[in-house]
Amino acid sequence: MSDATPVQPRNAFSLATPYRDVTCGELRAGDAGRQLRMAGWVHRRRDLGHLIFIDLRDRYGITQIVVDRDEAPEAHAAASRSRPEFVVSVEGKVTERLPGTHNPSLETGDVEVRATRVEILSEAQTPPFYINEPDAPVDEAVRLRYRYLDIRREPMRDRLLLRSALVRAIRDAHHRAGFVEIETPILIKSTPEGARDFIVPSRLQPGTVYALPQSPQQLKQLLMVAGMDRYFQIARCFRDEDLRGDRQPEFTQLDLEMSFVQEQTVMDFVEAMAIEVSRTVLPERPLLTVPFPRFTYEEAMERFGSDKPDIRFGMELVDLAPVLRAGGEGTGFRVFDEVLEVGGRVKGIVAPGMGGATRREIDELTAFARRYGARGLVHVSSDADGAVHSPVAKFLGEERLSAMLRAAAAGPGDLLLVVADDPAVTADVLGRLRSELGERLGLADPAVLAYCWVYRFPMYQWDADNHRWDATHNPFSGVVPEDEPLLVTASGDPYRPAPDDPAGRARAMQYDIALNGWELGGGSVRIHRRELLERSFALQGYSKERMHGLFGGMLEAFDFGAPPHGGIALGIDRWAALLADQTNIREVMAFPKTSSGTDLMLDAPSAPDPAQYEELGLRYVGPAPAAGAAGAATGTGPGGTAGGGAA
Ligand code: ASP
């Protein structure tokens, strides 16, 4: 600003600043006649000689500026020097646009500002991609390298605004329900969530490390022992895993814990909160069912073959054993008989309208089923006239095939896909086929938000390699009260778990919430008695020493009066991605990492300064650092970090 005296904004909470009276998204027809200042980026510039049009952009919108050489020669000279992405300030008068020149696609499209002064505040190089073409495809590596430019574009901007609205609505709902927001430390001790820890060497205590939290699990439970009653946090979590499509080494969870609760109490709150949050953030997107359906794990696996079912469409799994065995004798098909004899399942799903699938399509679906462990995939189709076809017709006979189609409610033109295998494989493969076909056939309404609960998971699953009972979800989960007597081994010694222990039948007070086929979150009512927690840890293969080394602080706390408590964590990145119709959480993160864990903008991770190793008493003895890290070490990488500058 050339103005020497700083101008006090009228209201410190308003968006007006010494550089602007209004934002670029604010002006309407009623503002015509106002003389004011604005500032922003040059979104587009059209030079007609004596007239220059500038679309001035900021986070709030776009306003058209007109600079007329005759009215304001100096302003015109500055405007003609400006280029896209220059930052400029403008002073001028709001005028209603001439009839026929209104722009209905802009909220400010009824007016323009006739500039009396234009000042260039900052120049810009030609950006590596067009900021003003939001739909232009840009390589993701380039977007990540120049994320600050990518965020200037409308889609990223809108997604970050949506995410902010989501977090705000979450906070509001929690405060209203008596929750206290508490930050837990980032430098802690390992809290196992089934992934590898990121560790941070301690300089003050050489030879020791902190772990970054995989979740604040133990800390939030300790807050319940501390009497905080209801805690929540928008918590950063760190898990050193091999990255897959929608994973990031650090991510954000809505983490909460409540005292004096049962499973239902937590589920009821989270459900009410999720409904309120969804309606606040996206009022235009309908919720499929309220209250959310609640399936036991058993029911979810039986009906959908998944513990995170997409309930926007049917295509439920059908048990075909009853019709196959209707005659009393065997099914006529040896493969089915063998499976059923040893307690396996023969189940199917109906792909509507796929009765005419080609050989290639069937082969491809069979390969898909095999990839997930099925021995094969049997199909039965009914053509438009109702005639039945199947490669196994000679074994089962037409009558049985028709009975199968009837049992599955398959009509003319539909395709019945059948898997015969052990119960887990049958459910899993059909569940995956169901999601795949649901997607391909467009069965799920993309506008709808379909939340559901899955609860009562098995407490443990046998880990034959390590000879122990692994917690299926959370190592701190409580057991369903009537199953508590099952939390024992056959030998009577909890430190000697074996595959035939009663513990294998125990069900956990564990619940997951799913949204449109994605797992959104999971939690449990915890074990709050020391003796029982030690027993559960023993079944999970922890020796007394290791248990006390890892969880000693928490076990001790339970000796000082722990209330019954439970909680949950929901993935904020996933939630935001689903609400923003994105399949990848990177699209709702300001500065995500690539699938190899690299920050392309800051060039992290990078080799440390040798002095940093020395201070920590460390020496690197592994293979040569990857190319990116080496580049950074020598300061040649983008934003090189030699000397620890940018990291
Ligand atoms: N700590 C668990 C997780 O991060 C959630 C919970 O049980 O509250 O998945």
XYZ file of C-alpha atoms and ligand atoms in Angstrom:
656
model
C 0.000 0.000 0.000
C 1.252 3.433 -0.801
C -0.892 4.877 1.998
C 1.485 5.704 4.848
C -1.033 5.743 7.685
C -2.280 2.250 8.452
C -6.050 2.112 8.214
C -7.755 0.428 11.159
C -10.268 -2.167 10.039
C -13.713 -1.253 11.301
C -14.134 -4.555 13.051
C -11.178 -6.754 13.836
C -13.323 -9.850 13.158
C -14.406 -8.624 9.721
C -12.601 -9.578 6.537
C -11.740 -5.956 5.846
C -8.036 -5.162 6.198
C -5.827 -2.192 5.341
C -5.581 -3.687 1.845
C -9.253 -4.291 1.207
C -12.694 -3.163 2.184
C -14.341 -6.241 0.681
C -13.265 -9.653 -0.554
C -13.535 -10.756 -4.170
C -16.689 -12.746 -3.463
C -18.779 -10.121 -1.789
C -20.129 -7.460 -4.113
C -23.737 -7.529 -5.298
C -25.945 -5.189 -7.342
C -26.880 -3.271 -4.187
C -23.238 -2.237 -3.750
C -23.270 -0.127 -6.938
C -21.891 3.319 -6.277
C -19.481 2.280 -3.495
C -15.896 3.458 -3.744
C -13.626 0.779 -2.297
C -10.390 -1.158 -2.257
C -9.858 -4.822 -3.057
C -6.867 -7.144 -3.313
C -6.245 -10.563 -4.807
C -4.647 -12.587 -7.567
C -5.058 -11.910 -11.272
C -7.148 -14.887 -12.295
C -7.570 -13.845 -15.905
C -6.703 -10.743 -17.877
C -8.215 -9.623 -21.173
C -6.533 -6.722 -22.889
C -8.730 -4.903 -25.404
C -6.323 -2.017 -25.859
C -7.845 0.949 -24.116
C -9.853 -1.381 -21.817
C -8.338 -4.106 -19.666
C -10.523 -6.590 -17.810
C -9.065 -8.345 -14.791
C -10.810 -11.171 -12.982
C -9.562 -10.618 -9.463
C -9.580 -13.755 -7.314
C -9.216 -14.633 -3.673
C -10.453 -17.495 -1.495
C -13.928 -16.003 -1.480
C -14.589 -15.546 -5.178
C -13.921 -13.535 -8.298
C -14.772 -9.938 -9.139
C -14.397 -8.299 -12.523
C -12.250 -5.178 -12.584
C -12.383 -2.813 -15.568
C -9.470 -0.509 -16.216
C -10.099 2.252 -18.763
C -7.086 4.090 -20.222
C -8.972 7.360 -20.513
C -10.402 7.218 -16.970
C -7.236 6.058 -15.187
C -4.057 6.049 -17.296
C -1.735 5.010 -14.443
C -3.978 2.217 -13.333
C -4.154 1.107 -16.961
C -0.371 1.022 -17.224
C -0.113 -1.143 -14.085
C -2.899 -3.425 -15.275
C -1.200 -3.920 -18.602
C 1.998 -4.988 -16.830
C 0.109 -7.514 -14.706
C 0.003 -11.201 -15.622
C -1.938 -14.187 -14.295
C -1.199 -14.878 -10.610
C 0.236 -11.434 -9.934
C -1.017 -10.107 -6.615
C -2.590 -6.688 -7.060
C -4.563 -4.167 -5.099
C -7.281 -2.165 -6.768
C -9.237 0.906 -5.860
C -12.351 1.899 -7.730
C -16.071 2.302 -7.930
C -18.628 -0.499 -8.024
C -20.944 -0.205 -11.011
C -23.770 -2.365 -12.166
C -22.865 -4.189 -15.358
C -24.519 -3.109 -18.581
C -27.567 -5.107 -19.594
C -26.492 -8.271 -21.388
C -23.070 -8.358 -19.744
C -24.169 -9.835 -16.411
C -22.369 -13.088 -15.608
C -24.742 -15.508 -13.865
C -21.938 -18.013 -13.203
C -20.265 -15.548 -10.833
C -21.861 -14.585 -7.548
C -20.537 -11.097 -8.116
C -21.615 -11.238 -11.774
C -24.057 -8.318 -11.566
C -21.335 -5.780 -10.919
C -17.826 -4.758 -11.867
C -15.345 -2.384 -10.301
C -14.095 0.488 -12.456
C -10.544 0.946 -11.253
C -9.104 4.338 -10.383
C -5.876 2.790 -9.090
C -4.093 -0.536 -9.628
C -0.965 -1.483 -7.733
C 1.125 -4.590 -8.257
C 1.950 -6.036 -4.840
C 3.806 -9.077 -6.049
C 4.769 -10.557 -9.395
C 4.451 -14.196 -10.414
C 6.193 -16.500 -12.832
C 4.067 -18.418 -15.276
C 2.687 -21.220 -13.071
C 3.414 -24.846 -14.054
C -0.304 -25.406 -14.631
C -3.325 -23.178 -15.206
C -4.868 -22.019 -11.982
C -7.911 -20.755 -13.859
C -8.772 -24.083 -15.472
C -9.959 -26.133 -12.536
C -10.788 -29.192 -14.609
C -7.535 -29.382 -16.572
C -5.820 -32.667 -15.730
C -2.485 -32.103 -14.037
C -0.027 -34.809 -13.095
C -0.355 -35.429 -9.353
C 3.391 -35.212 -8.748
C 3.338 -31.693 -10.192
C 0.318 -30.787 -8.067
C 2.090 -32.030 -4.939
C 5.351 -30.296 -5.806
C 3.456 -27.014 -6.185
C 0.701 -27.726 -3.687
C 0.356 -24.038 -2.793
C -0.668 -23.401 -6.403
C -2.899 -26.449 -6.514
C -4.752 -25.134 -3.465
C -5.386 -21.875 -5.318
C -7.499 -23.915 -7.735
C -11.186 -24.199 -7.025
C -11.481 -27.961 -6.389
C -8.727 -28.162 -3.760
C -9.843 -24.921 -2.182
C -13.410 -26.195 -1.886
C -12.306 -29.510 -0.420
C -10.206 -27.842 2.252
C -13.133 -25.575 3.100
C -15.372 -28.617 3.363
C -12.885 -30.339 5.620
C -12.717 -27.286 7.827
C -16.520 -27.205 8.029
C -16.493 -30.885 8.958
C -14.028 -30.417 11.801
C -15.894 -27.394 13.034
C -19.219 -29.240 13.083
C -17.545 -32.126 14.914
C -16.165 -29.760 17.529
C -19.520 -28.027 17.995
C -21.359 -31.304 18.501
C -18.826 -32.549 21.032
C -18.802 -29.369 23.066
C -22.558 -29.449 23.208
C -22.448 -33.006 24.531
C -20.095 -32.093 27.359
C -16.836 -33.288 25.810
C -13.535 -31.668 26.709
C -10.964 -31.193 23.952
C -7.585 -32.266 25.254
C -4.293 -32.507 23.404
C -2.200 -35.561 24.127
C 1.543 -35.615 23.458
C 3.153 -36.612 20.170
C 6.356 -37.881 21.757
C 5.157 -40.943 23.658
C 5.756 -44.619 24.075
C 4.510 -47.248 21.679
C 0.738 -47.714 21.641
C 0.129 -50.719 19.465
C -2.515 -50.425 16.767
C -1.046 -53.177 14.677
C 1.385 -51.058 12.659
C 5.057 -50.197 12.960
C 5.969 -47.190 15.120
C 7.791 -44.129 13.915
C 10.500 -43.547 16.478
C 12.344 -40.412 17.521
C 15.743 -40.785 19.196
C 16.165 -38.864 22.426
C 19.198 -36.581 22.654
C 18.901 -36.012 26.383
C 18.702 -39.715 27.144
C 21.085 -41.249 24.640
C 20.199 -44.656 23.327
C 16.461 -44.283 23.975
C 13.589 -43.417 21.690
C 10.112 -41.992 21.788
C 7.412 -43.442 19.605
C 4.970 -41.233 17.724
C 1.412 -42.217 18.627
C -0.312 -44.710 16.353
C -3.303 -43.383 18.269
C -3.773 -41.707 21.656
C -5.363 -44.930 22.934
C -3.638 -45.318 26.295
C -3.646 -41.589 26.990
C -7.366 -41.229 26.426
C -8.049 -44.161 28.684
C -5.843 -42.558 31.329
C -7.928 -39.383 30.967
C -10.939 -41.470 31.927
C -9.083 -42.770 34.987
C -8.328 -39.088 35.635
C -12.048 -38.372 35.791
C -12.348 -36.187 32.665
C -15.492 -38.159 31.811
C -15.742 -37.181 28.136
C -12.670 -36.436 26.020
C -12.202 -35.761 22.342
C -9.379 -34.656 20.115
C -8.734 -34.061 16.454
C -5.653 -36.218 16.775
C -2.714 -36.714 14.460
C -1.716 -40.384 14.279
C 1.401 -41.945 12.797
C 1.743 -45.446 11.401
C 4.820 -46.626 9.562
C 3.175 -48.923 7.062
C 3.773 -49.712 3.453
C 1.552 -47.175 1.822
C -1.449 -48.187 -0.215
C -3.833 -46.078 -2.256
C -5.621 -44.406 0.626
C -2.980 -44.599 3.344
C -0.712 -41.869 4.609
C 2.046 -42.194 7.217
C 0.352 -39.488 9.225
C -3.360 -38.975 9.292
C -6.038 -37.416 11.435
C -8.590 -39.088 13.635
C -11.505 -37.838 15.591
C -10.582 -39.614 18.793
C -13.002 -39.791 21.693
C -13.551 -41.607 24.950
C -16.460 -41.621 27.410
C -16.871 -42.867 30.972
C -19.681 -44.925 32.513
C -20.862 -46.177 29.139
C -21.973 -49.331 27.421
C -21.541 -50.074 23.711
C -24.917 -48.550 22.963
C -24.085 -45.270 24.731
C -21.056 -44.647 22.523
C -22.824 -45.759 19.355
C -25.834 -43.554 20.125
C -23.682 -40.474 20.644
C -21.488 -41.065 17.600
C -24.553 -41.694 15.469
C -26.307 -38.521 16.591
C -23.085 -36.585 16.075
C -22.540 -38.055 12.581
C -26.110 -37.212 11.572
C -25.776 -33.655 12.784
C -22.359 -33.198 11.210
C -23.483 -34.621 7.842
C -26.572 -32.413 7.779
C -24.584 -29.330 8.706
C -21.779 -29.874 6.233
C -23.764 -31.270 3.307
C -27.441 -30.495 3.814
C -28.128 -31.425 0.202
C -26.950 -35.021 0.531
C -29.609 -37.351 1.900
C -28.873 -39.872 4.630
C -30.032 -43.298 3.488
C -31.357 -44.524 6.817
C -31.786 -42.914 10.192
C -31.250 -44.480 12.683
C -28.251 -46.217 11.173
C -28.711 -49.966 10.729
C -26.758 -52.012 13.284
C -25.533 -55.421 12.204
C -23.685 -57.889 14.353
C -20.432 -58.924 12.725
C -21.989 -62.327 12.084
C -25.001 -60.830 10.347
C -22.884 -58.433 8.264
C -20.677 -61.278 7.058
C -23.700 -63.484 6.388
C -25.633 -60.866 4.417
C -22.927 -58.718 2.820
C -19.696 -60.684 3.149
C -18.102 -57.565 4.596
C -17.697 -55.839 7.938
C -18.030 -52.481 6.185
C -20.972 -53.090 3.897
C -22.147 -50.597 1.336
C -25.861 -50.674 2.053
C -26.846 -48.321 -0.747
C -27.749 -51.386 -2.792
C -29.042 -54.881 -2.076
C -27.339 -57.771 -3.835
C -27.193 -59.656 -0.543
C -25.505 -63.030 -0.225
C -27.931 -65.956 -0.450
C -27.374 -69.302 1.217
C -27.996 -71.921 -1.454
C -27.473 -75.003 0.713
C -31.175 -75.394 1.613
C -32.336 -75.610 -2.035
C -29.367 -77.721 -3.035
C -30.163 -80.216 -0.314
C -33.916 -80.046 -0.752
C -34.099 -83.503 -2.284
C -32.637 -85.063 0.857
C -29.745 -86.595 -1.035
C -26.557 -84.794 -2.076
C -26.575 -81.835 -4.433
C -25.498 -83.886 -7.422
C -22.380 -81.784 -7.781
C -19.366 -83.286 -6.033
C -17.642 -79.936 -5.404
C -20.661 -78.590 -3.524
C -21.158 -81.796 -1.571
C -17.570 -81.896 -0.408
C -17.684 -78.310 0.769
C -20.958 -78.767 2.642
C -19.824 -81.984 4.287
C -16.917 -80.289 6.033
C -18.939 -77.317 7.263
C -18.284 -75.035 4.285
C -20.843 -72.793 2.635
C -22.377 -72.578 -0.828
C -23.629 -69.043 -1.328
C -24.331 -66.724 -4.187
C -25.129 -63.204 -5.298
C -27.236 -62.003 -8.196
C -25.787 -59.581 -10.708
C -28.876 -57.921 -12.175
C -29.025 -57.782 -15.953
C -25.752 -59.641 -16.416
C -27.328 -62.870 -17.675
C -25.861 -62.200 -21.091
C -22.291 -61.837 -19.774
C -19.688 -62.947 -22.275
C -17.248 -65.765 -21.711
C -14.524 -63.187 -21.206
C -16.488 -61.324 -18.568
C -17.136 -64.569 -16.696
C -13.454 -65.555 -16.939
C -12.516 -62.198 -15.558
C -14.912 -62.495 -12.612
C -13.569 -65.995 -11.972
C -10.009 -64.665 -11.930
C -11.178 -61.957 -9.507
C -12.683 -64.604 -7.194
C -9.528 -66.716 -7.379
C -7.381 -63.733 -6.517
C -9.124 -63.583 -3.150
C -8.741 -67.270 -2.443
C -11.800 -68.933 -3.999
C -11.173 -72.211 -5.746
C -13.601 -71.249 -8.473
C -16.754 -69.398 -9.374
C -19.874 -71.161 -10.595
C -22.387 -69.198 -12.610
C -25.991 -69.771 -13.491
C -27.760 -67.427 -15.843
C -31.229 -66.973 -17.010
C -31.724 -65.479 -20.443
C -34.385 -62.976 -21.364
C -36.850 -65.806 -22.109
C -36.174 -67.415 -18.775
C -34.108 -70.343 -20.151
C -31.444 -71.423 -17.666
C -27.760 -71.873 -18.543
C -24.814 -73.047 -16.505
C -21.622 -74.979 -17.140
C -22.590 -77.249 -14.242
C -26.076 -77.981 -15.625
C -25.157 -81.579 -16.323
C -24.485 -82.173 -12.613
C -27.232 -80.167 -11.005
C -29.997 -80.540 -13.542
C -32.311 -77.855 -14.775
C -34.754 -78.147 -11.919
C -32.144 -77.504 -9.255
C -30.656 -74.640 -11.220
C -34.088 -73.030 -11.500
C -34.630 -73.572 -7.795
C -31.304 -71.859 -7.090
C -32.292 -68.883 -9.234
C -35.653 -68.689 -7.484
C -34.059 -68.892 -4.055
C -31.760 -66.041 -5.008
C -34.645 -64.042 -6.507
C -32.837 -63.901 -9.859
C -35.161 -62.937 -12.715
C -34.853 -63.343 -16.460
C -31.648 -61.729 -17.702
C -29.873 -61.991 -14.349
C -26.676 -63.807 -13.445
C -26.191 -65.865 -10.273
C -22.586 -66.182 -9.108
C -21.860 -68.988 -6.660
C -18.891 -69.604 -4.399
C -18.456 -72.858 -2.481
C -15.695 -72.747 0.094
C -14.957 -72.518 3.777
C -17.221 -69.947 5.452
C -14.663 -67.143 5.674
C -13.492 -67.416 2.056
C -17.059 -67.720 0.760
C -18.127 -64.572 2.603
C -15.035 -62.596 1.719
C -15.004 -63.438 -1.983
C -18.720 -62.813 -2.445
C -18.426 -59.601 -0.426
C -15.700 -58.367 -2.735
C -17.612 -59.425 -5.832
C -20.624 -57.599 -4.460
C -18.680 -54.340 -4.059
C -17.017 -54.735 -7.427
C -20.270 -55.409 -9.278
C -22.128 -52.756 -7.313
C -19.583 -50.292 -8.593
C -19.496 -51.566 -12.174
C -23.253 -51.690 -12.487
C -23.657 -48.296 -10.851
C -26.014 -49.683 -8.209
C -25.046 -47.230 -5.463
C -26.504 -43.738 -5.551
C -23.452 -41.457 -5.303
C -25.479 -38.661 -3.701
C -26.585 -40.728 -0.729
C -24.712 -41.092 2.559
C -25.275 -44.579 3.942
C -23.866 -45.078 7.415
C -24.173 -48.339 9.289
C -22.762 -50.052 12.356
C -21.157 -53.441 12.657
C -20.640 -54.668 16.215
C -19.902 -57.738 18.337
C -16.726 -58.748 16.552
C -14.848 -61.824 17.637
C -12.451 -60.797 20.395
C -9.432 -62.627 18.991
C -8.175 -64.568 16.023
C -5.621 -67.318 16.283
C -2.143 -66.380 15.096
C -0.602 -69.734 14.215
C 2.810 -68.252 13.399
C 3.224 -66.608 16.779
C 1.080 -69.021 18.723
C -1.159 -66.460 20.356
C -4.589 -64.874 20.198
C -4.309 -61.573 18.320
C -6.913 -58.946 19.137
C -9.063 -58.584 16.024
C -9.252 -54.846 16.621
C -8.014 -53.132 19.710
C -5.855 -54.881 22.321
C -7.719 -52.998 25.074
C -11.230 -54.020 23.974
C -13.607 -55.432 26.523
C -15.359 -58.746 26.256
C -19.161 -58.979 26.003
C -20.187 -59.555 29.667
C -21.790 -62.949 29.128
C -18.623 -64.132 27.319
C -16.270 -63.174 30.140
C -15.994 -66.769 31.403
C -14.586 -67.642 27.949
C -11.513 -65.480 28.442
C -9.453 -68.482 29.484
C -7.174 -71.057 27.935
C -7.873 -74.767 27.798
C -4.835 -75.348 30.008
C -5.978 -72.822 32.581
C -2.767 -70.815 32.190
C -3.457 -67.602 30.244
C 0.229 -67.369 29.333
C -0.058 -70.607 27.333
C -2.608 -69.838 24.611
C -3.626 -72.637 22.258
C -5.877 -72.736 19.185
C -8.676 -74.656 20.919
C -8.997 -72.214 23.833
C -12.489 -71.016 24.784
C -11.100 -67.496 24.242
C -11.459 -68.073 20.508
C -15.248 -67.943 20.919
C -15.371 -64.734 22.960
C -17.021 -61.689 21.422
C -15.742 -58.169 21.944
C -17.661 -55.028 22.876
C -16.300 -53.637 19.623
C -18.112 -51.571 17.024
C -17.173 -50.196 13.628
C -18.976 -47.492 11.715
C -19.014 -47.712 7.912
C -19.966 -45.124 5.320
C -20.750 -46.090 1.721
C -18.662 -49.237 1.973
C -15.664 -47.676 3.670
C -14.649 -48.272 7.247
C -15.003 -44.868 8.817
C -14.030 -45.761 12.343
C -13.947 -48.275 15.105
C -13.871 -48.445 18.843
C -14.863 -50.432 21.865
C -15.871 -50.489 25.464
C -12.608 -51.312 27.219
C -11.502 -53.669 29.888
C -11.246 -51.485 33.009
C -10.174 -54.106 35.531
C -6.465 -54.772 35.843
C -6.747 -58.493 36.408
C -8.884 -59.015 33.306
C -6.701 -56.762 31.162
C -3.601 -58.711 32.194
C -5.376 -61.932 31.319
C -6.355 -60.574 27.900
C -2.793 -59.389 27.240
C -1.499 -62.814 28.249
C -3.829 -64.463 25.716
C -2.485 -61.990 23.158
C 0.964 -63.412 23.732
C 2.499 -60.781 26.014
C 4.828 -62.130 28.674
C 4.517 -60.503 32.101
C 7.737 -58.561 31.518
C 6.797 -57.259 28.088
C 3.286 -56.387 29.229
C 4.655 -54.359 32.115
C 7.327 -52.783 29.947
C 4.747 -51.602 27.403
C 1.620 -50.984 29.457
C 2.933 -50.797 33.024
C 1.787 -47.198 33.481
C -1.721 -48.001 32.409
C -1.979 -51.202 34.441
C -0.852 -49.295 37.489
C -3.422 -46.573 36.832
C -6.141 -49.212 36.874
C -5.196 -49.900 40.524
C -6.377 -46.395 41.398
C -10.021 -46.589 40.419
C -10.810 -46.853 36.712
C -14.397 -46.157 35.615
C -16.029 -48.346 32.985
C -15.254 -46.537 29.748
C -15.254 -46.826 26.002
C -14.627 -44.798 22.899
C -13.966 -44.757 19.209
C -11.826 -43.133 16.554
C -13.095 -41.969 13.157
C -10.807 -41.185 10.228
C -11.220 -37.500 9.453
C -9.376 -37.800 6.137
C -11.652 -40.593 5.021
C -14.754 -38.859 6.237
C -13.809 -35.678 4.405
C -12.932 -37.672 1.267
C -16.294 -39.446 1.278
C -18.167 -36.215 1.817
C -16.167 -34.610 -1.007
C -16.791 -37.578 -3.335
C -13.133 -38.478 -3.531
C -11.655 -41.944 -3.516
C -8.224 -40.822 -2.357
C -7.610 -39.105 0.977
C -4.767 -37.077 -0.569
C -7.477 -34.992 -2.208
C -8.660 -33.699 1.154
C -5.246 -33.169 2.736
C -3.460 -29.870 2.331
C 0.036 -31.315 2.137
C -0.079 -35.093 1.727
C 2.805 -37.396 1.008
C 3.220 -39.576 -2.058
C 2.728 -43.312 -1.941
C 6.398 -43.702 -1.069
C 6.019 -41.329 1.871
C 7.702 -38.354 0.220
C 6.738 -34.737 0.633
C 7.515 -33.469 -2.866
C 7.182 -29.828 -1.923
C 9.512 -29.804 1.086
C 11.556 -32.731 -0.175
C 11.172 -34.817 2.962
C 12.379 -37.179 4.204
C 15.960 -36.096 3.640
C 19.336 -37.111 4.998
C 20.044 -35.459 8.336
C 22.905 -33.117 8.912
C 25.856 -35.294 10.043
C 26.016 -33.214 13.224
C 22.472 -34.303 14.075
C 23.505 -37.955 13.994
C 26.483 -37.154 16.135
C 24.437 -35.373 18.773
C 22.125 -38.348 18.968
C 24.972 -40.842 19.052
C 23.714 -42.490 15.869
C 25.498 -43.869 12.849
C 23.764 -44.865 9.638
C 24.799 -48.343 8.543
C 22.018 -49.273 6.079
C 22.029 -49.189 2.286
C 22.804 -45.914 0.497
C 19.993 -43.380 1.007
C 17.422 -43.130 -1.783
C 18.101 -40.651 -4.579
C 15.676 -37.996 -3.302
C 17.187 -37.996 0.161
C 20.723 -37.803 -1.216
C 19.723 -34.844 -3.386
C 18.362 -33.093 -0.358
C 21.492 -33.811 1.617
C 23.602 -32.015 -0.936
C 21.118 -29.218 -1.224
C 20.327 -29.969 -4.866
C 16.783 -31.216 -4.437
C 13.832 -28.900 -4.758
C 13.840 -26.729 -1.658
C 17.083 -28.476 -0.609
C 17.360 -29.051 3.096
C 21.097 -29.153 3.632
C 21.640 -27.873 7.117
C 18.070 -28.704 8.009
C 16.663 -25.537 6.434
C 13.233 -26.532 5.256
C 12.546 -29.799 7.068
N -7.511 -46.410 19.012
C -8.396 -47.058 18.091
C -7.881 -46.823 16.678
O -7.064 -45.944 16.447
C -9.788 -46.534 18.167
C -10.444 -46.793 19.474
O -10.598 -47.967 19.848
O -10.883 -45.825 20.082
O -8.307 -47.491 15.748
